[in-house]
PDB file of C-alpha atoms in Angstrom:
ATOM      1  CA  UNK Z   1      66.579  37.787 -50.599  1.00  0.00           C
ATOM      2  CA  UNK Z   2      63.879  38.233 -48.414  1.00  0.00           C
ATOM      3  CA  UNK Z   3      63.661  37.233 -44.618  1.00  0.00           C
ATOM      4  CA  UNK Z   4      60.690  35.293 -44.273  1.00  0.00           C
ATOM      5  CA  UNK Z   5      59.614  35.106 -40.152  1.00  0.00           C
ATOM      6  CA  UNK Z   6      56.847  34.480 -38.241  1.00  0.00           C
ATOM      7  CA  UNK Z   7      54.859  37.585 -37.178  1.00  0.00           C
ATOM      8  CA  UNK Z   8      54.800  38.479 -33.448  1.00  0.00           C
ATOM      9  CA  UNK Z   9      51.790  38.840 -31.561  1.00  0.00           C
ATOM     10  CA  UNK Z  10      52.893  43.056 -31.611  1.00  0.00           C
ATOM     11  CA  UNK Z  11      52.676  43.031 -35.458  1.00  0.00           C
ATOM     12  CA  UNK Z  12      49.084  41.748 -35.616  1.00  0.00           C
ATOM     13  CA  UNK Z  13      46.872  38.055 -35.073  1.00  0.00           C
ATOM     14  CA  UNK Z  14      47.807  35.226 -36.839  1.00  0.00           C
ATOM     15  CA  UNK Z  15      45.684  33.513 -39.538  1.00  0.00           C
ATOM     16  CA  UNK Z  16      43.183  31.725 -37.550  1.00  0.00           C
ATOM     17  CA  UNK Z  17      42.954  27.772 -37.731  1.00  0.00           C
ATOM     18  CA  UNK Z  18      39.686  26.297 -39.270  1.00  0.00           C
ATOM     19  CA  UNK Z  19      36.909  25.168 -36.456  1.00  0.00           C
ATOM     20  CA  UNK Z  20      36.881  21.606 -36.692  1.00  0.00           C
ATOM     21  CA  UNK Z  21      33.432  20.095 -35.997  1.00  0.00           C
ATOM     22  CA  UNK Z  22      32.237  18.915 -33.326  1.00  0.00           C
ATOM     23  CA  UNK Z  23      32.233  15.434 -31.680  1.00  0.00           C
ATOM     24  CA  UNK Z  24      28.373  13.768 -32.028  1.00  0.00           C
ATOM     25  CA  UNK Z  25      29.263  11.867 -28.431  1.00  0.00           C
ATOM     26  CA  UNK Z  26      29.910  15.447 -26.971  1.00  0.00           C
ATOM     27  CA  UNK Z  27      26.904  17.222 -28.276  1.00  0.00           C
ATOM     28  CA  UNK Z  28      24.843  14.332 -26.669  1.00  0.00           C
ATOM     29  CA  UNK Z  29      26.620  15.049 -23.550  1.00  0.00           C
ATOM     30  CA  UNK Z  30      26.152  18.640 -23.269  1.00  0.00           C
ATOM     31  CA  UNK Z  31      22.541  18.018 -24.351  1.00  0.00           C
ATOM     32  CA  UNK Z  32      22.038  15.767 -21.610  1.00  0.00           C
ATOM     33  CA  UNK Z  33      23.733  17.595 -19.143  1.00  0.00           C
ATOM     34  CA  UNK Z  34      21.030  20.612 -19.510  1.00  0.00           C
ATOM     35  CA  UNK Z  35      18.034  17.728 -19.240  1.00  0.00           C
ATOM     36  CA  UNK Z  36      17.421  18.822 -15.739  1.00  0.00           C
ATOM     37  CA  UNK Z  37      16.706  22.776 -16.219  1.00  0.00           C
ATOM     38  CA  UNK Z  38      13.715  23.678 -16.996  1.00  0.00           C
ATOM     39  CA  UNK Z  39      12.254  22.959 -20.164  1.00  0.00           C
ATOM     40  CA  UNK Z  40      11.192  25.594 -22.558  1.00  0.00           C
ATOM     41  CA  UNK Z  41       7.086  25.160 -22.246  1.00  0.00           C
ATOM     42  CA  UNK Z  42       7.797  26.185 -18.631  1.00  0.00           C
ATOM     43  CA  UNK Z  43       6.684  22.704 -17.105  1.00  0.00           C
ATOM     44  CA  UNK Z  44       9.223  22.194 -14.817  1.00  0.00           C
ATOM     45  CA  UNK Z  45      12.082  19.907 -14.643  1.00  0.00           C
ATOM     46  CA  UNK Z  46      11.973  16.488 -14.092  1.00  0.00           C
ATOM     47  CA  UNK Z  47      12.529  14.705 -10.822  1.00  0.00           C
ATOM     48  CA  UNK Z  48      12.193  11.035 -11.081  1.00  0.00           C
ATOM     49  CA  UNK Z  49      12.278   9.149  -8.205  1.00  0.00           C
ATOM     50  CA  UNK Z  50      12.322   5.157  -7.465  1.00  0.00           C
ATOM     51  CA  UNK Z  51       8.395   3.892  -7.678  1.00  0.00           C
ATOM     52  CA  UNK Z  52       7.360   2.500  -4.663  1.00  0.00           C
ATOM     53  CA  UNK Z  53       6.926  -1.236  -5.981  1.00  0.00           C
ATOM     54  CA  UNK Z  54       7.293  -3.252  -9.130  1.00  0.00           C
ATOM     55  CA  UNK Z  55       5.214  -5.635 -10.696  1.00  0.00           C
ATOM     56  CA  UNK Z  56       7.058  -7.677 -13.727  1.00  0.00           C
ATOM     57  CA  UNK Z  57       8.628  -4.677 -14.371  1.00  0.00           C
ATOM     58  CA  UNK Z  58       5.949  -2.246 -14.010  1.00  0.00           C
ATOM     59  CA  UNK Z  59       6.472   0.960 -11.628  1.00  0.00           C
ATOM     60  CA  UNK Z  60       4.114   1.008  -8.832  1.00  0.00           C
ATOM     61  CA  UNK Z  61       2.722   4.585  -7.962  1.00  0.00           C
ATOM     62  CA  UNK Z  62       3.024   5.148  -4.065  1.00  0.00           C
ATOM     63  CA  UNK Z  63       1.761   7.534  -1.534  1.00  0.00           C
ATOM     64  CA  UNK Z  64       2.030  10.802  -3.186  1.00  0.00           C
ATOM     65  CA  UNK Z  65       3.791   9.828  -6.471  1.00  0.00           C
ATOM     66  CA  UNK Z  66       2.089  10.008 -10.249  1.00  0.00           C
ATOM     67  CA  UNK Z  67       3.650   9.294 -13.665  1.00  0.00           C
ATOM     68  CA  UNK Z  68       4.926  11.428 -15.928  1.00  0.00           C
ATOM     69  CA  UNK Z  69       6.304  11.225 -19.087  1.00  0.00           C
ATOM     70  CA  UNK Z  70       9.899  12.720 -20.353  1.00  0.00           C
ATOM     71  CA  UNK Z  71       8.396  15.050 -22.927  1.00  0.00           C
ATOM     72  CA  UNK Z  72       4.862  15.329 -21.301  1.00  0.00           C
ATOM     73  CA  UNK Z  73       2.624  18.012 -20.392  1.00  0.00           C
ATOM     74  CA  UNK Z  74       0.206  16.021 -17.826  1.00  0.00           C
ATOM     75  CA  UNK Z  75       1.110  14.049 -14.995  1.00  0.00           C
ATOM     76  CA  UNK Z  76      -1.288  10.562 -14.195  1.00  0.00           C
ATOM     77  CA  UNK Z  77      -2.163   9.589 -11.058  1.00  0.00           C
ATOM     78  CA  UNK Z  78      -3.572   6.084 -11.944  1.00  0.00           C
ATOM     79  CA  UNK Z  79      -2.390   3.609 -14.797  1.00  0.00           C
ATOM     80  CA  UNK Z  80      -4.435   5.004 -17.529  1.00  0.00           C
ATOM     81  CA  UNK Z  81      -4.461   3.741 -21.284  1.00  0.00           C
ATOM     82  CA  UNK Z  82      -2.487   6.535 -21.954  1.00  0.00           C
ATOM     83  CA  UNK Z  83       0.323   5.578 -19.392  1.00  0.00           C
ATOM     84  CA  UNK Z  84      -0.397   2.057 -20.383  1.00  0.00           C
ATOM     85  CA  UNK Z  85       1.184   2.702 -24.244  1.00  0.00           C
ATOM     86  CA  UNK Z  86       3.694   4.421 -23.361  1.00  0.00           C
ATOM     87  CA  UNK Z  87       4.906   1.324 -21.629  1.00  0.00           C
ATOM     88  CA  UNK Z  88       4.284  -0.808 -24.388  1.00  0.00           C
ATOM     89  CA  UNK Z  89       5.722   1.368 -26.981  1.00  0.00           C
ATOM     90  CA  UNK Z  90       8.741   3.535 -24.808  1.00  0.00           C
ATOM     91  CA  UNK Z  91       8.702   2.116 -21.237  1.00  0.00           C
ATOM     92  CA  UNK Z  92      12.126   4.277 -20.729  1.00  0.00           C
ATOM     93  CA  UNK Z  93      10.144   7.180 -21.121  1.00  0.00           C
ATOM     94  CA  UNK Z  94       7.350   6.508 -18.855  1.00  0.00           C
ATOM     95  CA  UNK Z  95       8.734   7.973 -15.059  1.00  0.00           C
ATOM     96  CA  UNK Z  96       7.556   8.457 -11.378  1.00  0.00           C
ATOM     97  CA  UNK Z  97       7.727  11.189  -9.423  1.00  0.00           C
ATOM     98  CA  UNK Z  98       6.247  12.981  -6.529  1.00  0.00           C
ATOM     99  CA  UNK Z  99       2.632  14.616  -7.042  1.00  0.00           C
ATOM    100  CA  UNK Z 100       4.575  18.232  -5.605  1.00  0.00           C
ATOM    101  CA  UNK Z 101       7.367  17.885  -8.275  1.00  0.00           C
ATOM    102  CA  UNK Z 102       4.779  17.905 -11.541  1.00  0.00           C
ATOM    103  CA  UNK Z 103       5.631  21.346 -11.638  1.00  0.00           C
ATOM    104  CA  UNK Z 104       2.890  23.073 -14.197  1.00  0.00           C
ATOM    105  CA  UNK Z 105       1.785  20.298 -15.712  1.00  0.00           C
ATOM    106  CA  UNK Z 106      -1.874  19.404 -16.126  1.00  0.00           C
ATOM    107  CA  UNK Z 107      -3.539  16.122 -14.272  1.00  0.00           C
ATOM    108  CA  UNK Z 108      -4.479  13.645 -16.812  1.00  0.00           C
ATOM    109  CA  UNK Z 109      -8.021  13.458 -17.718  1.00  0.00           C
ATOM    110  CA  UNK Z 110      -8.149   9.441 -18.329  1.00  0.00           C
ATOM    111  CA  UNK Z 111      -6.870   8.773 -15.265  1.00  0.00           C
ATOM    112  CA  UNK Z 112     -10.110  10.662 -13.372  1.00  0.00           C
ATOM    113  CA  UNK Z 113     -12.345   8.569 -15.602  1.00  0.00           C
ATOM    114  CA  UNK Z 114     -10.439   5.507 -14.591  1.00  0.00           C
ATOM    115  CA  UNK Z 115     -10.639   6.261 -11.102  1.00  0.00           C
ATOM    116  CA  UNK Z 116     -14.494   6.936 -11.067  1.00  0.00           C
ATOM    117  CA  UNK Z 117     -15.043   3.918 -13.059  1.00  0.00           C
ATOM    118  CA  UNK Z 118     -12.366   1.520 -10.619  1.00  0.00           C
ATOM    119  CA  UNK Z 119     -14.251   3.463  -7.245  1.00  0.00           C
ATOM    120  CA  UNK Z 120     -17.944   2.791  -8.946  1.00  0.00           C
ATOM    121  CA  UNK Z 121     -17.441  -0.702  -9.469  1.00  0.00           C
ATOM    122  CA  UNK Z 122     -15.332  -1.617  -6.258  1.00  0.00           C
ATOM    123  CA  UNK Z 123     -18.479   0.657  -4.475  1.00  0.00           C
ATOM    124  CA  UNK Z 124     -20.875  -1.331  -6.238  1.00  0.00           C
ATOM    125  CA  UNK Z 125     -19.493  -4.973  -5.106  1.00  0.00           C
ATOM    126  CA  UNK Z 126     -18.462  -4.381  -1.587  1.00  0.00           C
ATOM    127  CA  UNK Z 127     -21.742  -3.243  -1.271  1.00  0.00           C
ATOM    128  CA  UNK Z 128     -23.013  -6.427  -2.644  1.00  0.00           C
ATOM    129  CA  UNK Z 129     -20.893  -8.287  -0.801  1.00  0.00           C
ATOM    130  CA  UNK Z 130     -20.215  -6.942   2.673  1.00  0.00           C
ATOM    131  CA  UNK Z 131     -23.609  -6.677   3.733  1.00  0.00           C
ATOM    132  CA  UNK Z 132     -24.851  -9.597   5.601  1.00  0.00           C
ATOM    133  CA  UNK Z 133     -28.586 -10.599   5.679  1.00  0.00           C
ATOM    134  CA  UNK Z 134     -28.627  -9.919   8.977  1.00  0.00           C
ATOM    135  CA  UNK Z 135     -26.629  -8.666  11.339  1.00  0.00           C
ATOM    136  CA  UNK Z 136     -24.153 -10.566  13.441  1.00  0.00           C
ATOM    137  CA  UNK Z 137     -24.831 -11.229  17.250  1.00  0.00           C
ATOM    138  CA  UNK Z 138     -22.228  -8.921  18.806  1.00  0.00           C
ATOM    139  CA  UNK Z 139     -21.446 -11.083  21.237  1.00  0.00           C
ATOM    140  CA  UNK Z 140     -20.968 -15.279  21.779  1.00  0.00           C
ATOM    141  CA  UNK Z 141     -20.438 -17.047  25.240  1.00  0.00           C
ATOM    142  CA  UNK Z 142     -17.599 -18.888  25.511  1.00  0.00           C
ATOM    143  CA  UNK Z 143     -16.037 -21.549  27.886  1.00  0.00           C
ATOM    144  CA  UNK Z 144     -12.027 -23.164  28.543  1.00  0.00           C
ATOM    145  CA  UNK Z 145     -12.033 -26.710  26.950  1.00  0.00           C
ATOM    146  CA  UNK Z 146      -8.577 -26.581  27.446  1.00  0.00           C
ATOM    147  CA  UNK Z 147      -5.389 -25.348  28.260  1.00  0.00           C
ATOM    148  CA  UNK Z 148      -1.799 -26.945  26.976  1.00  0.00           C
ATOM    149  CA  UNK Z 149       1.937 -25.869  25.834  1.00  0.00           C
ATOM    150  CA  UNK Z 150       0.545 -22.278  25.662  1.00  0.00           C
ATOM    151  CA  UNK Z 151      -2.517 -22.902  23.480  1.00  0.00           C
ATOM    152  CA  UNK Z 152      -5.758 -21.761  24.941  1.00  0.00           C
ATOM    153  CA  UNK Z 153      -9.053 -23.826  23.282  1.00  0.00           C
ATOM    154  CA  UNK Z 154     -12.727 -21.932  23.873  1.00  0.00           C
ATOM    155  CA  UNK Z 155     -15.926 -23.654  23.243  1.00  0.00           C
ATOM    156  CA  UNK Z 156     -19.120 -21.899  21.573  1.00  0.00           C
ATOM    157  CA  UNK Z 157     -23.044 -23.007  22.244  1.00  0.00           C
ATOM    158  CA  UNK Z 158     -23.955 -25.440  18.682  1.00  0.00           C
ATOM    159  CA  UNK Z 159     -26.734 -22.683  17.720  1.00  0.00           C
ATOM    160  CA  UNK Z 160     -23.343 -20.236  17.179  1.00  0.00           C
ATOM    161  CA  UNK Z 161     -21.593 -23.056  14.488  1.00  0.00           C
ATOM    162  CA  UNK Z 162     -23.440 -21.607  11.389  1.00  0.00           C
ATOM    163  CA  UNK Z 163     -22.812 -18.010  12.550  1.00  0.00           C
ATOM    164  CA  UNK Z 164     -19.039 -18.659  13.232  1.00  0.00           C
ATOM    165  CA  UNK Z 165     -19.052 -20.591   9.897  1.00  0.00           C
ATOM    166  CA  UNK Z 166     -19.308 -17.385   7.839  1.00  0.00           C
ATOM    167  CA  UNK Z 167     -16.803 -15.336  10.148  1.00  0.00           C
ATOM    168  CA  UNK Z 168     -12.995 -14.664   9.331  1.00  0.00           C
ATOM    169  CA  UNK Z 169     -10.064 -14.719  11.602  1.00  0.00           C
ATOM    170  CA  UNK Z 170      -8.075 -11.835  10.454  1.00  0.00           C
ATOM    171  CA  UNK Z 171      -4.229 -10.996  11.082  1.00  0.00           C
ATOM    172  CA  UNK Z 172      -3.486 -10.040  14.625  1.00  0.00           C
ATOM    173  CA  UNK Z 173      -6.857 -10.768  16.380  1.00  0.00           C
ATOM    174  CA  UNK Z 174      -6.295 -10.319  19.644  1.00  0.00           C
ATOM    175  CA  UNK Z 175      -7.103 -11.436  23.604  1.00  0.00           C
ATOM    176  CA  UNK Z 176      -7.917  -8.705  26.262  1.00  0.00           C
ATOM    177  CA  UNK Z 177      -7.655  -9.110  29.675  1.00  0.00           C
ATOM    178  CA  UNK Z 178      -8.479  -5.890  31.314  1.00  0.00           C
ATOM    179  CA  UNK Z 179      -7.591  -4.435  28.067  1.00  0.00           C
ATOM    180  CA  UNK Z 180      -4.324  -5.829  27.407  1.00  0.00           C
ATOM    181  CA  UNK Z 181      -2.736  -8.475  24.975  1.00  0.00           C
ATOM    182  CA  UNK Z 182      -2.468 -11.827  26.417  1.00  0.00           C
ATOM    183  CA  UNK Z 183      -2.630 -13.979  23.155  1.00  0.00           C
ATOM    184  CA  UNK Z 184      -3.776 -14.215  19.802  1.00  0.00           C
ATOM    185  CA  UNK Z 185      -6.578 -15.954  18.314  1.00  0.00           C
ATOM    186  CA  UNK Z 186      -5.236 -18.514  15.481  1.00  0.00           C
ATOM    187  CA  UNK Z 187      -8.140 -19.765  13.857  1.00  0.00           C
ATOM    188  CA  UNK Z 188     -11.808 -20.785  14.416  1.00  0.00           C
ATOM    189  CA  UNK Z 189     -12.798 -24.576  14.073  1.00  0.00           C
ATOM    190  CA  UNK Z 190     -16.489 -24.353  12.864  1.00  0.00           C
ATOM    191  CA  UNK Z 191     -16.616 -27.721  11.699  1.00  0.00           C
ATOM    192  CA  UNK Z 192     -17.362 -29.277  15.367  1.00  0.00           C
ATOM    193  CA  UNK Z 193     -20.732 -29.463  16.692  1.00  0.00           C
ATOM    194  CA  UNK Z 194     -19.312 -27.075  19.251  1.00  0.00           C
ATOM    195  CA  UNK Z 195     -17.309 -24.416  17.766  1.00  0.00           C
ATOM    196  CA  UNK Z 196     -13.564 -24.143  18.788  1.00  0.00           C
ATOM    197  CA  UNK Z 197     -11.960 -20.885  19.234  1.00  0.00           C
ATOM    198  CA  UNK Z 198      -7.874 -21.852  19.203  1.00  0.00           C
ATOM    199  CA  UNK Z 199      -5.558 -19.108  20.911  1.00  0.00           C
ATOM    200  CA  UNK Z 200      -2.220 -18.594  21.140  1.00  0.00           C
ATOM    201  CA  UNK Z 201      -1.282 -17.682  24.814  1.00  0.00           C
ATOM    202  CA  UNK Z 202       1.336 -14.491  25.313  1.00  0.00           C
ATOM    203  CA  UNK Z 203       3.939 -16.314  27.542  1.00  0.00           C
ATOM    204  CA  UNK Z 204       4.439 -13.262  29.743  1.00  0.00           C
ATOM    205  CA  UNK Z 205       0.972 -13.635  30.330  1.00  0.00           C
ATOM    206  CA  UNK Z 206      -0.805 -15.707  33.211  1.00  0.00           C
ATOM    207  CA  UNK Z 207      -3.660 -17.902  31.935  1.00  0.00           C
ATOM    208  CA  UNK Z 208      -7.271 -16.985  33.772  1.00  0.00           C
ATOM    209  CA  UNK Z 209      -9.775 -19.526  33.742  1.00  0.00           C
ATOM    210  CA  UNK Z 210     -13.341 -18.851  33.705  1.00  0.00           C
ATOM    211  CA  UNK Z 211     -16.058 -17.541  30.883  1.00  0.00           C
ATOM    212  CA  UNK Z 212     -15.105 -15.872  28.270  1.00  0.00           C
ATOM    213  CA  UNK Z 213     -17.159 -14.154  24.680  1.00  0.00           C
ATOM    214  CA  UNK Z 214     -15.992 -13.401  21.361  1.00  0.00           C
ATOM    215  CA  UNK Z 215     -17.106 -10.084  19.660  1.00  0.00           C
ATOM    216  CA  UNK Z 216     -18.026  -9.762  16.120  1.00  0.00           C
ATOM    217  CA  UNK Z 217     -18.386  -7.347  13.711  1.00  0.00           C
ATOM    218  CA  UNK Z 218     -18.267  -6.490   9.753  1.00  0.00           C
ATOM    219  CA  UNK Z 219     -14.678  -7.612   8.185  1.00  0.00           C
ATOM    220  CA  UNK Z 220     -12.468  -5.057   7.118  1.00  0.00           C
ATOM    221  CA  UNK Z 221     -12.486  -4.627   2.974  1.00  0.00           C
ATOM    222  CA  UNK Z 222      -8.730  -5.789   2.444  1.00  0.00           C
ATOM    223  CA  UNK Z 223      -9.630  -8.983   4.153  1.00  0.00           C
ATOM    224  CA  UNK Z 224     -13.508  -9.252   3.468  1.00  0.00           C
ATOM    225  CA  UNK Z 225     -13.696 -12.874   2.743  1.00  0.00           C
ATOM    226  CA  UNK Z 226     -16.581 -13.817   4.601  1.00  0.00           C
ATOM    227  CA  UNK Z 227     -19.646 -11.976   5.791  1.00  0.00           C
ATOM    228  CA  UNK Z 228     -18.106 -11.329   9.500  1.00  0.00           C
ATOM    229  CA  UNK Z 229     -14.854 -11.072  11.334  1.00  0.00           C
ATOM    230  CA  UNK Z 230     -13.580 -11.917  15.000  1.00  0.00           C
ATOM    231  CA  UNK Z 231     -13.050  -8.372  16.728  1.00  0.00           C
ATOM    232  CA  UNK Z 232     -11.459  -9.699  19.842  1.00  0.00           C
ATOM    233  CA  UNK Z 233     -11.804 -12.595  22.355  1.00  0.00           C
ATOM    234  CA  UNK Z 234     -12.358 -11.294  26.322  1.00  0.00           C
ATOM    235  CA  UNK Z 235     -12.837 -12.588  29.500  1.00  0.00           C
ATOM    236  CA  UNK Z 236     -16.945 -12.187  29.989  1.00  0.00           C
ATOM    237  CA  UNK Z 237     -16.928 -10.629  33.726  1.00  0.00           C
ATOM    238  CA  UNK Z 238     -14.355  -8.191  31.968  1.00  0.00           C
ATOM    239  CA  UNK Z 239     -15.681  -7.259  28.968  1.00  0.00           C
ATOM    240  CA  UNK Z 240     -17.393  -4.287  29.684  1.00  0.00           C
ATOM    241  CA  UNK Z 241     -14.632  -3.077  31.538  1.00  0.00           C
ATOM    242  CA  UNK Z 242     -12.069  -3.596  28.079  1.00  0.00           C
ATOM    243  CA  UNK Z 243     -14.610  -1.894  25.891  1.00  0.00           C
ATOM    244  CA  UNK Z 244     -15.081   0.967  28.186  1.00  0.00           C
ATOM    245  CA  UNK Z 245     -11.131   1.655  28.822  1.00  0.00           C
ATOM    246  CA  UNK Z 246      -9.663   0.490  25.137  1.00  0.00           C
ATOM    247  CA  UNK Z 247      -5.998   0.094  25.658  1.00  0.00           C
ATOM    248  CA  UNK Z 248      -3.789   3.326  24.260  1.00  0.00           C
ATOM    249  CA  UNK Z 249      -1.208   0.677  22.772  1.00  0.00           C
ATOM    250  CA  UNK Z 250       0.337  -2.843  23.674  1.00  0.00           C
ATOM    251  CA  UNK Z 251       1.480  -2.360  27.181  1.00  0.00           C
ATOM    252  CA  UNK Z 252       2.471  -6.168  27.747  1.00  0.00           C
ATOM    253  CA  UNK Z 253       5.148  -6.941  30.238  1.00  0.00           C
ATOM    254  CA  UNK Z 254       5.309  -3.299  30.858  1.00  0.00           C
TER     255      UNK Z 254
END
């Protein structure tokens, strides 16, 4: 009768086991797990990074970021048509990153078009728009009506109410005395036969009565809503003196 034993690793390998196939879920892992090395075409790998704003769900490009798409060889710097259907059709493939991680890709030829035409047409209508018929007086004469719970009121001549009319109070306009902030202008009442000017005393600062003027000049284009724009409200004798020696930065209560 024969012995029948198992053969030791000495008398030679055993019969190898059949390979069993493998997992689906795995091979997607170790797919994904090489998604950041760089792809075959030589394009670089991807580097997505959080867009600096959303707008119902739209990515936002910020300072020095573009779009790119997963399996893309350009990289847009504007929201093109192209960019534009891949949001309606694969929005999870549509990414931002920065403009120095594009790697070799190309820059999108749609988006310069887009940008000419957007830069052409915004051209076209500030210059329509910004440019008064005639230029502003640089400079109104102003006078204290009053004076109460911080809140400084200045008076303008009536022949300034249809100039003051058409000019804007933007955000932060300020007061100078001797070139620093002592208030902030709130708004400007054009509706009175006499203009009111309506300020919005610093309370570290110490009121000075006397005359005062408002400079004007052309708004800025975020805020261009009307033809003109306060500048800043001064003291008159020290007006000259302010736009001579501009303040280096807001040295109130210093």
């Amino acid at each position: 009768m024969r012995d029948e034993r198992t053969p030791s690793a000495q008398e030679g390998p055993a019969i190898p086991s059949p390979k069993r196939p493998l997992n689906p879920w795995i091979r997607t892992y170790l797919k994904r797990s090489y998604s950041g090395r760089p792809d075959p075409k030589g394009l670089g790998s991807l580097k997505p990074v959080e867009p600096a704003a959303r707008r119902e769900g739209k990515p936002l490009l910020g300072e020095d970021q573009v779009y790119v798409m997963k399996y893309g060889e350009e990289y847009h710097p504007a929201w093109c048509h192209i960019v534009s259907d891949k949001w309606s059709s694969a929005p999870r493939g549509l990414l931002v990153t920065l403009l120095a991680d594009v790697g070799t890709r190309a820059r999108c030829q749609e988006c310069d078009r887009s940008l000419e035409s957007v830069t052409e047409s915004f051209a076209k209508e500030h210059e329509r728009h910004s440019k008064p018929t005639r230029q502003p007086d640089t400079v109104i004469p102003l006078r204290v009506v009053g004076v109460s719970h911080g809140i400084l009121f200045l008076a303008a001549g009536p022949k300034y109410q249809d100039l003051l009319k058409q000019t804007a109070v933007e955000p932060a306009t300020p007061l100078l005395v001797d070139g620093r902030r002592h208030g902030m202008l709130l708004r400007v009442d054009a509706s009175r036969q006499e203009p009111l000017l309506v300020i919005q005393m610093d309370p570290r600062a110490k009121f000075r009565n006397g005359p005062y003027q408002v400079r004007l000049r052309l708004p800025l284009q975020r805020s261009a809503t009307k033809p003109y724009a306060v500048d800043s409200v001064e003291p008159a004798a020290r007006a000259r003196h302010a736009a001579l020696h501009p303040p280096a930065a807001d040295d109130m209560g210093s």
